[in-house]
Coordinates of C-alpha atoms in Angstrom, one line a residue:
X1 CA 24.0 -5.3 4.2
X2 CA 26.4 -6.2 6.9
X3 CA 25.2 -7.1 10.4
X4 CA 27.3 -7.7 13.6
X5 CA 25.6 -9.2 16.7
X6 CA 27.1 -7.5 19.7
X7 CA 24.9 -9.5 22.1
X8 CA 21.4 -9.5 23.4
X9 CA 19.3 -7.2 21.2
X10 CA 22.4 -5.1 20.1
X11 CA 23.2 -5.3 16.4
X12 CA 25.4 -3.1 14.3
X13 CA 23.9 -2.7 10.8
X14 CA 25.8 -1.3 7.9
X15 CA 23.4 -0.4 5.1
X16 CA 24.1 1.8 2.0
X17 CA 26.7 3.8 3.9
X18 CA 24.6 4.1 7.1
X19 CA 25.8 2.7 10.4
X20 CA 22.8 1.7 12.5
X21 CA 22.9 0.4 16.1
X22 CA 19.9 -1.4 17.7
X23 CA 19.1 -1.3 21.5
X24 CA 22.6 -0.5 22.8
X25 CA 23.7 -2.9 25.6
X26 CA 27.4 -3.0 26.5
X27 CA 27.6 -3.5 30.3
X28 CA 29.8 -6.4 31.5
X29 CA 28.1 -9.5 32.9
X30 CA 27.3 -10.3 36.5
X31 CA 25.0 -7.5 37.5
X32 CA 21.4 -8.0 38.4
X33 CA 19.0 -5.3 37.2
X34 CA 15.5 -4.4 38.5
X35 CA 12.7 -4.4 36.0
X36 CA 9.9 -3.1 38.2
X37 CA 7.3 -4.6 40.6
X38 CA 9.8 -7.1 42.0
X39 CA 11.0 -8.5 38.7
X40 CA 14.7 -8.7 38.0
X41 CA 17.3 -10.3 35.7
X42 CA 21.0 -11.0 35.8
X43 CA 23.2 -10.3 32.8
X44 CA 25.2 -13.5 32.2
X45 CA 27.2 -12.7 29.1
X46 CA 29.1 -9.6 28.2
X47 CA 29.2 -7.8 24.8
X48 CA 31.3 -9.3 22.0
X49 CA 32.3 -5.8 20.9
X50 CA 33.4 -3.1 23.3
X51 CA 31.6 0.3 23.2
X52 CA 34.8 2.0 22.0
X53 CA 35.1 -0.5 19.1
X54 CA 31.8 0.2 17.6
X55 CA 32.9 3.3 15.7
X56 CA 30.7 6.2 14.5
X57 CA 26.9 5.6 14.6
X58 CA 24.5 7.5 12.4
X59 CA 21.2 6.1 13.8
X60 CA 20.3 4.3 17.0
X61 CA 17.0 2.3 17.0
X62 CA 16.0 2.1 20.6
X63 CA 12.9 0.0 21.1
X64 CA 12.5 1.2 24.7
X65 CA 14.8 2.9 27.2
X66 CA 13.4 1.7 30.5
X67 CA 14.8 -1.9 30.6
X68 CA 18.5 -2.5 31.1
X69 CA 18.5 -5.5 28.7
X70 CA 17.7 -3.0 25.9
X71 CA 19.6 0.1 27.2
X72 CA 22.2 -0.3 29.9
X73 CA 24.6 2.2 31.4
X74 CA 27.4 1.8 28.8
X75 CA 24.8 1.8 26.0
X76 CA 23.3 5.0 27.3
X77 CA 26.7 6.6 27.1
X78 CA 26.7 6.1 23.3
X79 CA 23.4 8.0 22.7
X80 CA 24.8 11.6 22.7
X81 CA 27.4 10.8 20.0
X82 CA 24.9 9.2 17.6
X83 CA 23.5 11.3 14.7
X84 CA 19.9 10.4 15.6
X85 CA 18.2 8.3 18.2
X86 CA 14.7 7.0 17.4
X87 CA 12.6 5.6 20.3
X88 CA 9.1 5.7 21.9
X89 CA 7.4 8.9 22.7
X90 CA 7.7 8.4 26.5
X91 CA 11.3 7.3 26.0
X92 CA 12.2 10.5 24.1
X93 CA 10.6 12.5 26.9
X94 CA 12.7 10.7 29.5
X95 CA 16.0 11.0 27.5
X96 CA 15.4 14.7 26.8
X97 CA 18.2 14.9 24.2
X98 CA 18.2 17.1 21.1
X99 CA 19.2 14.1 18.8
X100 CA 16.3 12.0 20.0
X101 CA 12.9 11.6 18.3
X102 CA 9.9 9.8 19.7
X103 CA 7.6 7.7 17.5
X104 CA 4.2 6.0 18.0
X105 CA 3.3 2.8 16.2
X106 CA 2.4 3.6 12.7
X107 CA 4.4 6.8 12.6
X108 CA 7.3 7.2 10.2
X109 CA 10.3 9.5 9.8
X110 CA 13.1 10.0 7.3
X111 CA 16.8 10.1 8.1
X112 CA 18.9 12.0 5.6
X113 CA 22.7 12.4 5.1
X114 CA 24.8 13.8 2.3
X115 CA 26.0 11.1 -0.1
X116 CA 23.7 8.4 1.1
X117 CA 20.1 7.4 0.2
X118 CA 17.4 8.5 2.6
X119 CA 16.2 6.0 5.1
X120 CA 12.4 5.7 5.7
X121 CA 11.8 4.4 9.3
X122 CA 8.3 3.2 10.3
X123 CA 7.5 2.4 14.0
X124 CA 5.8 -1.0 14.3
X125 CA 3.6 -2.1 17.2
X126 CA 4.9 -4.1 20.2
X127 CA 3.2 -5.5 23.3
X128 CA 5.9 -6.4 25.9
X129 CA 3.8 -8.9 27.7
X130 CA 0.3 -10.4 28.1
X131 CA -2.9 -8.4 27.6
X132 CA -3.2 -5.4 29.9
X133 CA 0.5 -5.5 30.7
X134 CA 1.4 -2.2 29.1
X135 CA 1.0 -0.1 32.3
X136 CA 3.6 -2.4 33.9
X137 CA 5.9 -3.3 31.0
X138 CA 5.8 0.1 29.4
X139 CA 5.7 1.3 25.8
X140 CA 7.8 -0.5 23.2
X141 CA 8.1 -0.2 19.4
X142 CA 9.9 -2.0 16.6
X143 CA 11.3 -0.4 13.4
X144 CA 10.9 -1.1 9.7
X145 CA 13.7 0.5 7.7
X146 CA 13.6 1.0 4.0
X147 CA 15.9 2.7 1.5
X148 CA 14.4 5.6 -0.4
X149 CA 12.7 4.5 -3.6
X150 CA 12.4 0.9 -2.6
X151 CA 9.0 -0.7 -1.8
X152 CA 10.7 -3.3 0.3
X153 CA 11.7 -3.2 4.0
X154 CA 15.5 -3.7 4.1
X155 CA 15.4 -4.6 7.8
X156 CA 12.6 -5.0 10.4
X157 CA 13.6 -5.1 14.0
X158 CA 10.6 -6.5 15.9
X159 CA 11.6 -5.1 19.3
X160 CA 10.6 -6.9 22.5
X161 CA 7.0 -8.2 21.9
X162 CA 4.7 -11.1 22.2
X163 CA 2.7 -12.2 19.1
X164 CA -0.5 -10.2 19.0
X165 CA -3.0 -9.0 16.5
X166 CA -1.5 -5.5 15.7
X167 CA 1.9 -7.2 15.1
X168 CA 0.3 -9.7 12.7
X169 CA -1.4 -6.9 10.8
X170 CA 1.8 -4.9 10.5
X171 CA 3.7 -8.1 9.3
X172 CA 1.2 -8.6 6.5
X173 CA 1.9 -5.2 5.1
X174 CA 5.7 -5.4 5.1
X175 CA 7.8 -7.0 2.4
X176 CA 10.9 -7.8 4.5
X177 CA 14.4 -8.6 3.4
X178 CA 16.0 -9.1 6.8
X179 CA 14.0 -9.6 10.0
X180 CA 15.8 -9.0 13.3
X181 CA 13.7 -11.3 15.5
X182 CA 13.7 -10.7 19.2
X183 CA 13.1 -14.1 21.0
X184 CA 13.9 -15.5 24.4
X185 CA 10.4 -16.1 25.9
X186 CA 11.1 -13.8 28.8
X187 CA 9.6 -15.0 32.1
X188 CA 10.0 -14.0 35.8
X189 CA 9.4 -16.2 38.8
X190 CA 7.1 -13.6 40.3
X191 CA 4.7 -13.8 37.3
X192 CA 4.9 -17.5 36.7
X193 CA 3.9 -18.7 33.2
X194 CA 3.3 -15.2 31.8
X195 CA 5.6 -14.4 28.9
X196 CA 7.0 -10.9 28.0
X197 CA 8.6 -11.7 24.6
X198 CA 8.1 -14.2 21.8
X199 CA 9.1 -17.8 21.9
X200 CA 10.1 -19.6 18.7
X201 CA 6.6 -21.1 18.3
X202 CA 5.1 -17.7 18.2
X203 CA 7.9 -16.5 16.0
X204 CA 7.0 -19.2 13.4
X205 CA 3.5 -17.7 13.3
X206 CA 5.0 -14.2 12.6
X207 CA 7.1 -15.6 9.8
X208 CA 4.1 -17.1 8.2
X209 CA 2.4 -13.7 8.2
X210 CA 5.3 -11.7 6.7
X211 CA 7.5 -14.3 4.9
X212 CA 10.8 -12.5 5.2
X213 CA 13.7 -13.5 3.1
X214 CA 16.3 -13.8 5.9
X215 CA 15.5 -14.2 9.6
X216 CA 18.2 -13.2 12.1
X217 CA 17.3 -14.3 15.7
X218 CA 18.6 -12.0 18.5
X219 CA 17.9 -11.3 22.1
X220 CA 17.6 -14.9 23.2
X221 CA 20.9 -15.2 25.2
X222 CA 22.9 -13.5 27.8
X223 CA 20.2 -12.9 30.5
X224 CA 18.7 -15.0 33.2
X225 CA 15.1 -14.0 32.3
X226 CA 15.1 -15.9 29.0
X227 CA 13.1 -19.2 29.4
X228 CA 13.6 -20.8 26.0
X229 CA 16.9 -22.5 25.2
X230 CA 18.7 -21.7 22.0
X231 CA 18.5 -25.4 21.0
X232 CA 14.7 -25.3 21.2
X233 CA 14.5 -22.2 19.2
X234 CA 16.8 -23.6 16.5
X235 CA 14.6 -26.7 16.3
X236 CA 11.4 -24.7 15.9
X237 CA 13.0 -22.4 13.3
X238 CA 14.5 -25.2 11.3
X239 CA 14.5 -24.9 7.5
X240 CA 11.8 -27.5 7.0
X241 CA 9.4 -25.5 9.2
X242 CA 9.8 -22.1 7.5
X243 CA 7.8 -20.5 4.8
X244 CA 9.1 -21.1 1.2
X245 CA 11.8 -18.6 0.4
X246 CA 12.7 -17.8 4.1
X247 CA 16.1 -18.8 5.6
X248 CA 17.4 -18.3 9.1
X249 CA 20.9 -17.0 9.8
X250 CA 22.2 -17.5 13.4
X251 CA 25.0 -14.9 13.8
X252 CA 28.3 -15.6 15.5
X253 CA 28.6 -12.8 18.1
X254 CA 31.2 -10.2 17.3
X255 CA 31.7 -11.3 13.6
X256 CA 30.2 -9.3 10.8
X257 CA 28.0 -11.2 8.4
X258 CA 27.1 -10.1 4.9
X259 CA 23.4 -10.5 4.0
X260 CA 22.2 -9.9 0.4
X261 CA 19.3 -7.5 -0.2
X262 CA 17.0 -8.3 -3.1
X263 CA 16.5 -5.8 -5.8
X264 CA 13.5 -3.5 -6.1

């Protein structure tokens, strides 16, 4: 598997001939985006790869369409050219595109292409904020992707979520090679100490539940609404604090990294 961190939650994954893009965000920095009910965030870092440099995309995994730090204007322009876009059921209704499928947590679908192994994609639960926040924060999902015939999850993208019981349950049932871990501890001045994504302390609890082989932190930089510094996250996810057999790979933005998958 090859992974390239474009920036924020956006990662290009090359797996068994498939080219998979997560949460496309390609707008330049400097703009402030509204997130609803008076919350907002400014993009502080641009993408390390331009949209026209991405190349063909077979599958887009879109955790949610309604926040610009997960789908912005330039990212939205890539959706029609992708083979398939998987997202939430409300997101699919809003996008209204023939190549888009909506999934609920626990639902699965299969992506097929000539000359490549099928991909099994399972939607995993997310809660993008504290209890009872879903009517405000909206519906979000993660994605567990497996190659046909393998009992292991090749890559699990958590999506924007806090650590909560359904996520822990899902983690215990996944045998994960590569975990794309959305971090950042999102906060807004308007809502004070409330968090809308995991910090690294919560992430450590998730790793204890699923024990992935490789952890790739993403979505912790480039926006003003992230409240946890990268240095703090690196400290909490240091090797001596991880489950046995788990390593963390901090990607250099814009540079492809090869990650080995374990055999079946």
